[in-house]
């Protein structure tokens, strides 16, 4: 039996990146067009070379942020444990065996209200001081407390399926669900 989820930052944020890129390029071109044009035509000025590399750096940064926003976070769980992959932050599967999990807490989380944003959020969540939470949508979250003291959290979109998975595959791990969010 497997349980899988995938999520990503709301794609509307790509519009914000596009507006930011267009604004930045427009300002760079408006301020230094003649120096940049001279640099590109083989008559470099000091300002032209600087503007060129600033231009390239900003476009690379905007492309990296766009990649992060459009990337999908994949979560898989089976009898061995859970795995997470979230490029470009986690390029290969990061696995945690069930033997490292001491308890699972089910709670309600708002990425903006509780964590300050979307994506991989590192910090504290309620009583959990060393948390890595993959936050993409408001709703039910499973927070896996590890033996090391770290907590790994993720959004659970199909709560009934997740409850059946936990009951079937990992019955020995305590599940704290005070709000009865899993039904």
Short mmCIF file of N, CA and C in Angstrom, two decimals:
data_model
loop_
_atom_site.label_atom_id
_atom_site.label_comp_id
_atom_site.label_asym_id
_atom_site.label_seq_id
_atom_site.Cartn_x
_atom_site.Cartn_y
_atom_site.Cartn_z
N UNK A 1 0.84 -1.17 0.00
CA UNK A 1 0.00 0.00 0.00
C UNK A 1 0.89 1.24 0.00
N UNK A 2 0.51 2.23 -0.80
CA UNK A 2 1.26 3.48 -0.92
C UNK A 2 0.32 4.65 -0.67
N UNK A 3 0.91 5.75 -0.24
CA UNK A 3 0.20 7.01 -0.14
C UNK A 3 1.09 8.05 -0.81
N UNK A 4 0.52 8.80 -1.75
CA UNK A 4 1.29 9.80 -2.50
C UNK A 4 0.56 11.13 -2.50
N UNK A 5 1.34 12.18 -2.46
CA UNK A 5 0.84 13.55 -2.58
C UNK A 5 1.82 14.32 -3.45
N UNK A 6 1.32 15.36 -4.08
CA UNK A 6 2.21 16.31 -4.76
C UNK A 6 1.56 17.68 -4.69
N UNK A 7 2.40 18.69 -4.53
CA UNK A 7 1.91 20.05 -4.42
C UNK A 7 2.95 21.01 -4.99
N UNK A 8 2.52 22.25 -5.16
CA UNK A 8 3.44 23.30 -5.55
C UNK A 8 2.89 24.65 -5.11
N UNK A 9 3.76 25.64 -5.15
CA UNK A 9 3.37 27.00 -4.81
C UNK A 9 2.31 27.43 -5.83
N UNK A 10 1.32 28.22 -5.42
CA UNK A 10 0.30 28.66 -6.38
C UNK A 10 0.94 29.28 -7.62
N UNK A 11 0.61 28.77 -8.82
CA UNK A 11 1.28 29.22 -10.04
C UNK A 11 1.07 30.70 -10.36
N UNK A 12 0.09 31.34 -9.74
CA UNK A 12 -0.12 32.77 -10.00
C UNK A 12 1.11 33.59 -9.60
N UNK A 13 1.96 33.03 -8.74
CA UNK A 13 3.16 33.76 -8.35
C UNK A 13 4.16 33.87 -9.49
N UNK A 14 4.01 33.07 -10.53
CA UNK A 14 4.86 33.25 -11.71
C UNK A 14 4.59 34.61 -12.35
N UNK A 15 3.37 35.08 -12.24
CA UNK A 15 3.03 36.41 -12.75
C UNK A 15 3.84 37.47 -12.00
N UNK A 16 3.98 37.32 -10.71
CA UNK A 16 4.78 38.26 -9.91
C UNK A 16 6.23 38.25 -10.38
N UNK A 17 6.77 37.06 -10.63
CA UNK A 17 8.15 36.95 -11.12
C UNK A 17 8.28 37.61 -12.49
N UNK A 18 7.30 37.39 -13.35
CA UNK A 18 7.33 38.02 -14.68
C UNK A 18 7.32 39.54 -14.59
N UNK A 19 6.46 40.08 -13.74
CA UNK A 19 6.39 41.53 -13.57
C UNK A 19 7.71 42.06 -13.00
N UNK A 20 8.27 41.35 -12.04
CA UNK A 20 9.55 41.75 -11.45
C UNK A 20 10.66 41.74 -12.51
N UNK A 21 10.71 40.71 -13.33
CA UNK A 21 11.75 40.61 -14.36
C UNK A 21 11.60 41.74 -15.38
N UNK A 22 10.39 41.99 -15.83
CA UNK A 22 10.16 43.05 -16.82
C UNK A 22 10.52 44.41 -16.24
N UNK A 23 10.13 44.67 -15.01
CA UNK A 23 10.45 45.94 -14.36
C UNK A 23 11.96 46.13 -14.23
N UNK A 24 12.65 45.10 -13.78
CA UNK A 24 14.10 45.18 -13.59
C UNK A 24 14.82 45.40 -14.91
N UNK A 25 14.45 44.66 -15.93
CA UNK A 25 15.08 44.81 -17.25
C UNK A 25 14.80 46.21 -17.81
N UNK A 26 13.59 46.69 -17.64
CA UNK A 26 13.24 48.03 -18.13
C UNK A 26 14.09 49.10 -17.44
N UNK A 27 14.27 49.00 -16.14
CA UNK A 27 15.09 49.97 -15.42
C UNK A 27 16.54 49.90 -15.87
N UNK A 28 17.07 48.68 -16.00
CA UNK A 28 18.46 48.54 -16.45
C UNK A 28 18.67 49.13 -17.84
N UNK A 29 17.74 48.86 -18.74
CA UNK A 29 17.88 49.37 -20.10
C UNK A 29 17.70 50.88 -20.14
N UNK A 30 16.79 51.41 -19.34
CA UNK A 30 16.56 52.85 -19.32
C UNK A 30 17.77 53.60 -18.77
N UNK A 31 18.41 53.05 -17.77
CA UNK A 31 19.54 53.72 -17.13
C UNK A 31 20.82 53.59 -17.96
N UNK A 32 21.05 52.41 -18.52
CA UNK A 32 22.36 52.20 -19.14
C UNK A 32 22.33 51.67 -20.55
N UNK A 33 21.31 52.01 -21.33
CA UNK A 33 21.20 51.46 -22.68
C UNK A 33 22.43 51.76 -23.54
N UNK A 34 22.92 52.99 -23.54
CA UNK A 34 24.04 53.34 -24.41
C UNK A 34 25.31 52.59 -24.01
N UNK A 35 25.57 52.47 -22.70
CA UNK A 35 26.75 51.72 -22.26
C UNK A 35 26.61 50.23 -22.57
N UNK A 36 25.43 49.70 -22.37
CA UNK A 36 25.20 48.28 -22.64
C UNK A 36 25.32 48.00 -24.14
N UNK A 37 24.77 48.88 -24.97
CA UNK A 37 24.84 48.72 -26.43
C UNK A 37 26.29 48.79 -26.90
N UNK A 38 27.06 49.71 -26.34
CA UNK A 38 28.48 49.82 -26.70
C UNK A 38 29.23 48.55 -26.30
N UNK A 39 28.93 48.02 -25.13
CA UNK A 39 29.58 46.79 -24.67
C UNK A 39 29.26 45.63 -25.60
N UNK A 40 28.00 45.50 -26.00
CA UNK A 40 27.59 44.40 -26.88
C UNK A 40 28.16 44.54 -28.29
N UNK A 41 28.51 45.74 -28.70
CA UNK A 41 29.08 45.98 -30.03
C UNK A 41 30.60 46.00 -30.03
N UNK A 42 31.22 45.56 -28.94
CA UNK A 42 32.68 45.45 -28.91
C UNK A 42 33.40 46.72 -28.52
N UNK A 43 32.71 47.73 -28.05
CA UNK A 43 33.34 48.98 -27.60
C UNK A 43 33.03 49.15 -26.11
N UNK A 44 33.59 48.27 -25.29
CA UNK A 44 33.17 48.23 -23.89
C UNK A 44 33.56 49.48 -23.10
N UNK A 45 32.65 49.84 -22.25
CA UNK A 45 32.92 50.84 -21.22
C UNK A 45 32.84 50.09 -19.89
N UNK A 46 33.37 50.71 -18.85
CA UNK A 46 33.32 50.05 -17.55
C UNK A 46 31.87 49.83 -17.11
N UNK A 47 31.03 50.82 -17.34
CA UNK A 47 29.63 50.70 -16.95
C UNK A 47 28.89 49.65 -17.79
N UNK A 48 29.27 49.54 -19.05
CA UNK A 48 28.61 48.57 -19.93
C UNK A 48 28.86 47.14 -19.48
N UNK A 49 30.10 46.84 -19.11
CA UNK A 49 30.42 45.49 -18.63
C UNK A 49 29.69 45.20 -17.32
N UNK A 50 29.66 46.17 -16.43
CA UNK A 50 28.96 45.99 -15.16
C UNK A 50 27.48 45.76 -15.40
N UNK A 51 26.88 46.59 -16.25
CA UNK A 51 25.45 46.44 -16.56
C UNK A 51 25.16 45.08 -17.19
N UNK A 52 26.05 44.62 -18.07
CA UNK A 52 25.84 43.33 -18.71
C UNK A 52 25.78 42.21 -17.66
N UNK A 53 26.74 42.19 -16.74
CA UNK A 53 26.77 41.12 -15.74
C UNK A 53 25.64 41.26 -14.72
N UNK A 54 25.25 42.47 -14.41
CA UNK A 54 24.08 42.67 -13.54
C UNK A 54 22.84 42.14 -14.24
N UNK A 55 22.70 42.45 -15.51
CA UNK A 55 21.57 41.99 -16.32
C UNK A 55 21.51 40.46 -16.34
N UNK A 56 22.64 39.81 -16.60
CA UNK A 56 22.69 38.34 -16.63
C UNK A 56 22.38 37.77 -15.24
N UNK A 57 22.94 38.36 -14.19
CA UNK A 57 22.70 37.88 -12.83
C UNK A 57 21.23 37.98 -12.44
N UNK A 58 20.61 39.09 -12.77
CA UNK A 58 19.19 39.26 -12.43
C UNK A 58 18.32 38.27 -13.20
N UNK A 59 18.60 38.08 -14.47
CA UNK A 59 17.82 37.10 -15.25
C UNK A 59 18.01 35.69 -14.70
N UNK A 60 19.24 35.34 -14.30
CA UNK A 60 19.48 34.01 -13.73
C UNK A 60 18.73 33.85 -12.41
N UNK A 61 18.75 34.88 -11.57
CA UNK A 61 18.03 34.82 -10.30
C UNK A 61 16.52 34.68 -10.53
N UNK A 62 15.99 35.45 -11.45
CA UNK A 62 14.55 35.37 -11.76
C UNK A 62 14.20 33.98 -12.30
N UNK A 63 15.07 33.41 -13.13
CA UNK A 63 14.81 32.07 -13.67
C UNK A 63 14.84 31.02 -12.56
N UNK A 64 15.78 31.14 -11.61
CA UNK A 64 15.85 30.21 -10.49
C UNK A 64 14.59 30.29 -9.63
N UNK A 65 14.14 31.50 -9.34
CA UNK A 65 12.92 31.66 -8.53
C UNK A 65 11.71 31.11 -9.29
N UNK A 66 11.64 31.35 -10.59
CA UNK A 66 10.53 30.80 -11.39
C UNK A 66 10.56 29.28 -11.37
N UNK A 67 11.75 28.68 -11.44
CA UNK A 67 11.88 27.22 -11.36
C UNK A 67 11.39 26.72 -10.01
N UNK A 68 11.78 27.42 -8.94
CA UNK A 68 11.34 27.00 -7.61
C UNK A 68 9.82 27.07 -7.48
N UNK A 69 9.23 28.13 -8.02
CA UNK A 69 7.78 28.30 -7.91
C UNK A 69 7.04 27.25 -8.73
N UNK A 70 7.56 26.92 -9.90
CA UNK A 70 6.85 25.98 -10.76
C UNK A 70 7.17 24.51 -10.47
N UNK A 71 8.11 24.25 -9.56
CA UNK A 71 8.48 22.87 -9.22
C UNK A 71 7.42 22.21 -8.35
N UNK A 72 7.25 20.92 -8.55
CA UNK A 72 6.32 20.14 -7.75
C UNK A 72 7.07 19.47 -6.61
N UNK A 73 6.48 19.47 -5.43
CA UNK A 73 6.99 18.71 -4.29
C UNK A 73 6.28 17.36 -4.30
N UNK A 74 7.04 16.28 -4.29
CA UNK A 74 6.48 14.93 -4.32
C UNK A 74 6.71 14.25 -2.97
N UNK A 75 5.67 13.63 -2.44
CA UNK A 75 5.75 12.89 -1.19
C UNK A 75 5.23 11.49 -1.45
N UNK A 76 5.97 10.49 -1.00
CA UNK A 76 5.55 9.09 -1.11
C UNK A 76 5.73 8.41 0.24
N UNK A 77 4.77 7.58 0.59
CA UNK A 77 4.86 6.80 1.82
C UNK A 77 4.52 5.36 1.50
N UNK A 78 5.26 4.44 2.14
CA UNK A 78 4.98 3.02 1.99
C UNK A 78 5.39 2.32 3.29
N UNK A 79 5.51 1.02 3.27
CA UNK A 79 5.81 0.26 4.49
C UNK A 79 7.19 0.59 5.06
N UNK A 80 8.12 1.06 4.23
CA UNK A 80 9.47 1.37 4.71
C UNK A 80 9.56 2.74 5.38
N UNK A 81 8.80 3.72 4.91
CA UNK A 81 8.88 5.06 5.46
C UNK A 81 8.30 6.08 4.50
N UNK A 82 8.76 7.33 4.64
CA UNK A 82 8.29 8.37 3.71
C UNK A 82 9.48 9.01 3.01
N UNK A 83 9.21 9.49 1.79
CA UNK A 83 10.22 10.10 0.94
C UNK A 83 9.69 11.42 0.40
N UNK A 84 10.60 12.38 0.27
CA UNK A 84 10.24 13.70 -0.24
C UNK A 84 11.26 14.11 -1.29
N UNK A 85 10.76 14.70 -2.37
CA UNK A 85 11.63 15.27 -3.40
C UNK A 85 11.01 16.61 -3.80
N UNK A 86 11.81 17.68 -3.72
CA UNK A 86 11.32 19.02 -4.03
C UNK A 86 12.42 19.82 -4.73
N UNK A 87 12.57 19.59 -6.06
CA UNK A 87 13.60 20.33 -6.78
C UNK A 87 13.24 21.82 -6.85
N UNK A 88 14.18 22.71 -6.85
CA UNK A 88 15.63 22.53 -6.86
C UNK A 88 16.23 22.41 -5.47
N UNK A 89 15.42 22.39 -4.42
CA UNK A 89 15.94 22.33 -3.06
C UNK A 89 16.40 20.91 -2.72
N UNK A 90 15.56 19.93 -2.98
CA UNK A 90 15.89 18.52 -2.72
C UNK A 90 15.78 17.80 -4.06
N UNK A 91 16.91 17.59 -4.71
CA UNK A 91 16.90 17.03 -6.07
C UNK A 91 16.69 15.52 -6.08
N UNK A 92 17.21 14.82 -5.07
CA UNK A 92 17.03 13.37 -4.98
C UNK A 92 16.09 13.08 -3.82
N UNK A 93 15.47 11.92 -3.85
CA UNK A 93 14.55 11.55 -2.79
C UNK A 93 15.25 11.58 -1.43
N UNK A 94 14.64 12.26 -0.47
CA UNK A 94 15.10 12.26 0.93
C UNK A 94 14.19 11.31 1.68
N UNK A 95 14.75 10.24 2.22
CA UNK A 95 13.94 9.18 2.85
C UNK A 95 14.09 9.19 4.36
N UNK A 96 13.01 8.86 5.04
CA UNK A 96 12.99 8.66 6.49
C UNK A 96 12.27 7.35 6.77
N UNK A 97 12.93 6.38 7.39
CA UNK A 97 12.25 5.12 7.72
C UNK A 97 11.30 5.33 8.90
N UNK A 98 10.26 4.50 8.97
CA UNK A 98 9.29 4.61 10.06
C UNK A 98 9.96 4.39 11.42
N UNK A 99 11.07 3.66 11.45
CA UNK A 99 11.75 3.41 12.73
C UNK A 99 12.29 4.71 13.35
N UNK A 100 12.45 5.77 12.56
CA UNK A 100 12.92 7.05 13.09
C UNK A 100 11.78 7.94 13.58
N UNK A 101 10.53 7.57 13.29
CA UNK A 101 9.38 8.39 13.65
C UNK A 101 8.87 7.97 15.02
N UNK A 102 8.79 8.93 15.96
CA UNK A 102 8.31 8.62 17.31
C UNK A 102 6.82 8.91 17.48
N UNK A 103 6.30 9.90 16.75
CA UNK A 103 4.87 10.17 16.80
C UNK A 103 4.47 11.00 15.59
N UNK A 104 3.18 10.99 15.29
CA UNK A 104 2.63 11.77 14.19
C UNK A 104 1.53 12.65 14.77
N UNK A 105 1.67 13.96 14.56
CA UNK A 105 0.67 14.91 15.04
C UNK A 105 -0.10 15.44 13.84
N UNK A 106 -1.42 15.37 13.92
CA UNK A 106 -2.28 15.89 12.86
C UNK A 106 -2.81 17.24 13.33
N UNK A 107 -2.62 18.26 12.51
CA UNK A 107 -3.03 19.61 12.90
C UNK A 107 -3.47 20.42 11.69
N UNK A 108 -4.02 21.57 11.95
CA UNK A 108 -4.45 22.51 10.91
C UNK A 108 -3.37 23.58 10.77
N UNK A 109 -2.91 23.84 9.55
CA UNK A 109 -1.87 24.84 9.32
C UNK A 109 -2.25 25.71 8.13
N UNK A 110 -1.97 26.99 8.26
CA UNK A 110 -2.08 27.95 7.16
C UNK A 110 -0.66 28.36 6.78
N UNK A 111 -0.22 28.08 5.55
CA UNK A 111 1.16 28.43 5.19
C UNK A 111 1.51 29.90 5.44
N UNK A 112 0.62 30.80 5.08
CA UNK A 112 0.91 32.22 5.28
C UNK A 112 0.78 32.60 6.75
N UNK A 113 -0.34 32.25 7.38
CA UNK A 113 -0.59 32.65 8.76
C UNK A 113 0.32 32.01 9.77
N UNK A 114 0.61 30.72 9.62
CA UNK A 114 1.41 30.00 10.61
C UNK A 114 2.89 29.93 10.27
N UNK A 115 3.22 29.96 8.98
CA UNK A 115 4.61 29.72 8.58
C UNK A 115 5.24 30.87 7.81
N UNK A 116 4.44 31.85 7.40
CA UNK A 116 4.99 33.01 6.71
C UNK A 116 5.23 32.83 5.23
N UNK A 117 4.73 31.77 4.62
CA UNK A 117 4.90 31.60 3.18
C UNK A 117 4.75 30.16 2.74
N UNK A 118 4.93 29.96 1.44
CA UNK A 118 4.78 28.64 0.84
C UNK A 118 6.15 28.01 0.60
N UNK A 119 6.13 26.71 0.32
CA UNK A 119 7.36 25.99 0.01
C UNK A 119 7.92 25.31 1.24
N UNK A 120 9.21 25.05 1.25
CA UNK A 120 9.86 24.44 2.40
C UNK A 120 10.09 25.52 3.45
N UNK A 121 9.45 25.37 4.59
CA UNK A 121 9.55 26.34 5.68
C UNK A 121 10.34 25.68 6.81
N UNK A 122 11.40 26.32 7.24
CA UNK A 122 12.25 25.79 8.30
C UNK A 122 12.15 26.72 9.50
N UNK A 123 11.84 26.15 10.64
CA UNK A 123 11.70 26.95 11.85
C UNK A 123 10.85 26.22 12.86
N UNK A 124 9.98 26.97 13.54
CA UNK A 124 9.14 26.34 14.55
C UNK A 124 7.68 26.43 14.15
N UNK A 125 6.95 25.40 14.54
CA UNK A 125 5.51 25.31 14.30
C UNK A 125 4.90 24.89 15.63
N UNK A 126 4.20 25.81 16.27
CA UNK A 126 3.62 25.48 17.57
C UNK A 126 4.70 25.01 18.52
N UNK A 127 4.51 23.83 19.14
CA UNK A 127 5.50 23.34 20.10
C UNK A 127 6.74 22.71 19.44
N UNK A 128 6.73 22.58 18.13
CA UNK A 128 7.84 21.92 17.42
C UNK A 128 8.87 22.98 17.03
N UNK A 129 10.05 22.95 17.65
CA UNK A 129 11.06 23.98 17.45
C UNK A 129 11.98 23.72 16.26
N UNK A 130 12.18 22.49 15.89
CA UNK A 130 13.07 22.16 14.76
C UNK A 130 12.24 21.51 13.67
N UNK A 131 11.46 22.32 12.98
CA UNK A 131 10.52 21.76 12.00
C UNK A 131 10.93 22.12 10.57
N UNK A 132 10.77 21.15 9.69
CA UNK A 132 10.87 21.35 8.25
C UNK A 132 9.49 21.01 7.70
N UNK A 133 8.75 22.02 7.29
CA UNK A 133 7.38 21.81 6.84
C UNK A 133 7.28 22.16 5.36
N UNK A 134 6.73 21.24 4.59
CA UNK A 134 6.49 21.46 3.17
C UNK A 134 5.07 22.01 3.07
N UNK A 135 4.98 23.35 2.98
CA UNK A 135 3.70 24.04 3.11
C UNK A 135 3.26 24.62 1.77
N UNK A 136 2.13 24.14 1.28
CA UNK A 136 1.65 24.60 -0.02
C UNK A 136 0.19 25.00 -0.01
N UNK A 137 -0.61 24.43 0.85
CA UNK A 137 -2.03 24.75 0.91
C UNK A 137 -2.48 24.80 2.36
N UNK A 138 -3.48 25.60 2.63
CA UNK A 138 -4.06 25.62 3.97
C UNK A 138 -4.86 24.35 4.17
N UNK A 139 -4.74 23.75 5.35
CA UNK A 139 -5.50 22.55 5.61
C UNK A 139 -4.84 21.65 6.63
N UNK A 140 -5.11 20.36 6.49
CA UNK A 140 -4.62 19.35 7.42
C UNK A 140 -3.17 19.00 7.11
N UNK A 141 -2.35 18.95 8.17
CA UNK A 141 -0.94 18.62 8.03
C UNK A 141 -0.60 17.48 8.98
N UNK A 142 0.31 16.62 8.53
CA UNK A 142 0.88 15.58 9.38
C UNK A 142 2.29 16.03 9.75
N UNK A 143 2.56 16.10 11.05
CA UNK A 143 3.88 16.47 11.54
C UNK A 143 4.53 15.23 12.14
N UNK A 144 5.57 14.74 11.49
CA UNK A 144 6.27 13.52 11.90
C UNK A 144 7.43 13.91 12.82
N UNK A 145 7.34 13.56 14.09
CA UNK A 145 8.42 13.82 15.03
C UNK A 145 9.43 12.68 14.93
N UNK A 146 10.69 13.05 14.68
CA UNK A 146 11.75 12.06 14.51
C UNK A 146 12.53 11.88 15.81
N UNK A 147 13.24 10.78 15.92
CA UNK A 147 14.05 10.50 17.11
C UNK A 147 15.10 11.59 17.34
N UNK A 148 15.56 12.23 16.28
CA UNK A 148 16.58 13.27 16.39
C UNK A 148 16.03 14.56 17.00
N UNK A 149 14.71 14.65 17.15
CA UNK A 149 14.10 15.87 17.66
C UNK A 149 13.54 16.76 16.58
N UNK A 150 13.93 16.51 15.35
CA UNK A 150 13.42 17.29 14.22
C UNK A 150 12.00 16.83 13.90
N UNK A 151 11.22 17.74 13.34
CA UNK A 151 9.87 17.42 12.90
C UNK A 151 9.77 17.71 11.41
N UNK A 152 9.20 16.78 10.65
CA UNK A 152 8.98 16.97 9.22
C UNK A 152 7.47 16.99 9.01
N UNK A 153 6.98 18.05 8.38
CA UNK A 153 5.54 18.19 8.18
C UNK A 153 5.18 18.31 6.72
N UNK A 154 3.98 17.84 6.40
CA UNK A 154 3.49 17.94 5.02
C UNK A 154 1.97 17.99 5.01
N UNK A 155 1.44 18.60 3.97
CA UNK A 155 0.00 18.73 3.79
C UNK A 155 -0.61 17.38 3.43
N UNK A 156 -1.75 17.08 4.03
CA UNK A 156 -2.48 15.84 3.73
C UNK A 156 -3.79 16.25 3.06
N UNK A 157 -3.90 15.99 1.77
CA UNK A 157 -5.08 16.40 1.02
C UNK A 157 -6.18 15.35 1.07
N UNK A 158 -5.82 14.09 1.14
CA UNK A 158 -6.82 13.01 1.17
C UNK A 158 -6.77 12.38 2.57
N UNK A 159 -7.47 13.00 3.50
CA UNK A 159 -7.37 12.60 4.91
C UNK A 159 -7.86 11.18 5.16
N UNK A 160 -8.95 10.77 4.52
CA UNK A 160 -9.48 9.42 4.75
C UNK A 160 -8.49 8.36 4.27
N UNK A 161 -7.89 8.58 3.10
CA UNK A 161 -6.88 7.64 2.58
C UNK A 161 -5.65 7.60 3.49
N UNK A 162 -5.26 8.76 4.01
CA UNK A 162 -4.10 8.82 4.90
C UNK A 162 -4.38 8.07 6.20
N UNK A 163 -5.58 8.22 6.75
CA UNK A 163 -5.95 7.50 7.98
C UNK A 163 -5.86 6.00 7.75
N UNK A 164 -6.42 5.52 6.63
CA UNK A 164 -6.36 4.08 6.32
C UNK A 164 -4.91 3.64 6.16
N UNK A 165 -4.09 4.45 5.50
CA UNK A 165 -2.68 4.12 5.33
C UNK A 165 -2.00 3.97 6.69
N UNK A 166 -2.20 4.94 7.59
CA UNK A 166 -1.56 4.88 8.91
C UNK A 166 -2.02 3.66 9.69
N UNK A 167 -3.32 3.39 9.67
CA UNK A 167 -3.85 2.24 10.41
C UNK A 167 -3.30 0.93 9.88
N UNK A 168 -3.10 0.86 8.56
CA UNK A 168 -2.65 -0.38 7.93
C UNK A 168 -1.14 -0.56 7.99
N UNK A 169 -0.40 0.50 7.67
CA UNK A 169 1.04 0.37 7.47
C UNK A 169 1.89 0.70 8.70
N UNK A 170 1.44 1.58 9.56
CA UNK A 170 2.27 1.98 10.71
C UNK A 170 1.42 2.05 11.99
N UNK A 171 0.80 0.94 12.37
CA UNK A 171 -0.07 0.98 13.54
C UNK A 171 0.68 1.18 14.86
N UNK A 172 1.98 0.99 14.89
CA UNK A 172 2.74 1.11 16.13
C UNK A 172 3.16 2.53 16.48
N UNK A 173 2.96 3.48 15.58
CA UNK A 173 3.36 4.86 15.85
C UNK A 173 2.15 5.63 16.38
N UNK A 174 2.29 6.30 17.54
CA UNK A 174 1.15 7.06 18.07
C UNK A 174 0.77 8.22 17.15
N UNK A 175 -0.53 8.36 16.91
CA UNK A 175 -1.05 9.45 16.09
C UNK A 175 -1.89 10.35 16.99
N UNK A 176 -1.45 11.61 17.13
CA UNK A 176 -2.17 12.58 17.94
C UNK A 176 -3.04 13.42 17.01
N UNK A 177 -4.33 13.22 17.07
CA UNK A 177 -5.28 13.91 16.20
C UNK A 177 -6.41 14.46 17.07
N UNK A 178 -6.07 15.46 17.89
CA UNK A 178 -7.05 15.98 18.85
C UNK A 178 -8.24 16.64 18.17
N UNK A 179 -8.06 17.17 16.96
CA UNK A 179 -9.16 17.80 16.24
C UNK A 179 -9.95 16.84 15.37
N UNK A 180 -9.63 15.55 15.43
CA UNK A 180 -10.30 14.53 14.61
C UNK A 180 -10.33 14.92 13.13
N UNK A 181 -9.20 15.42 12.63
CA UNK A 181 -9.11 15.86 11.23
C UNK A 181 -9.04 14.70 10.25
N UNK A 182 -8.62 13.53 10.73
CA UNK A 182 -8.56 12.36 9.84
C UNK A 182 -9.87 11.59 9.82
N UNK A 183 -10.82 12.03 10.59
CA UNK A 183 -12.13 11.37 10.59
C UNK A 183 -12.26 10.23 11.54
#
